[in-house]
Steps between C-alpha positions, in 0.01 A plus 500: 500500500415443130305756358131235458475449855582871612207597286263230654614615851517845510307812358677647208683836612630789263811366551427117430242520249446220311454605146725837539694437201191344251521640167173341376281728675226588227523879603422647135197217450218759587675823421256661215733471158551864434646577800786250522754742382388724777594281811810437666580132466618300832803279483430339831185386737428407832151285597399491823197312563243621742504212778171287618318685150462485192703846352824573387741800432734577263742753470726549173810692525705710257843504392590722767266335760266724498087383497364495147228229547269425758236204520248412747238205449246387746244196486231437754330177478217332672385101578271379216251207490332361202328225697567584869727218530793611329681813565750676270685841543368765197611874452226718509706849479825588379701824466798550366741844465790571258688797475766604273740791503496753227775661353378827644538296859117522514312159509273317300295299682223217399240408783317187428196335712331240435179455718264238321725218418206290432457763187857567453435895490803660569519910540804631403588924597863669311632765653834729523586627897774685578611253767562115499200323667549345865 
């Protein structure tokens, strides 16, 4: 079965995810500048979207397949009316996590929420754990 109508048919496993080998996976975008020589980069990435919502997870691998990045990213929307006659789908909160693995095998991690998109104020919270984030 060709891989386009696998993915429309079935839920994306570990084993037959669709983007597992993706290189283009902006992983380093939000990673604060002075610590990108601190990080393990990944060399490979599965995405596995969350089904009937609006979230996604991504998991970047090392050279020696071991995790070194981890993203989560949620949106919850809600029906919106501007006249009561038409309706159109709008976010109204949005989180997102990344993680990165340190050097030191301790991980960075950057929790973002947004939860006044009407504003656009987003809260952002950097920390180190000791553990990668479930």
């Amino acid at each position: 079965m060709p891989i386009a109508t696998r993915l429309r048919t079935q839920r994306p496993t570990r084993a037959d995810c669709p983007v597992r080998w993706r290189h283009d996976i902006p992983w380093s975008q939000d990673l604060p500048d002075h610590m990108a020589h601190a990080v393990v980069a990944p060399v490979r990435f599965d995405v596995l979207p969350a089904p009937d919502t609006t979230a996604d997870r991504i998991q970047g691998y090392d050279a020696q397949h071991a995790p070194c990045y981890r993203a989560y990213r949620y949106v919850r929307t809600e029906l919106r009316s501007d006249d009561d006659e038409s309706y159109y789908v709008a976010p109204v909160y949005a989180e997102t996590l990344e993680a990165w693995r340190l050097t030191d095998q301790r991980w960075l991690v950057l929790h973002t929420r947004v939860d006044d998109y009407d504003a656009g104020r987003a809260h952002h919270h950097l920390s180190v754990q000791a553990g990668m984030p479930r």
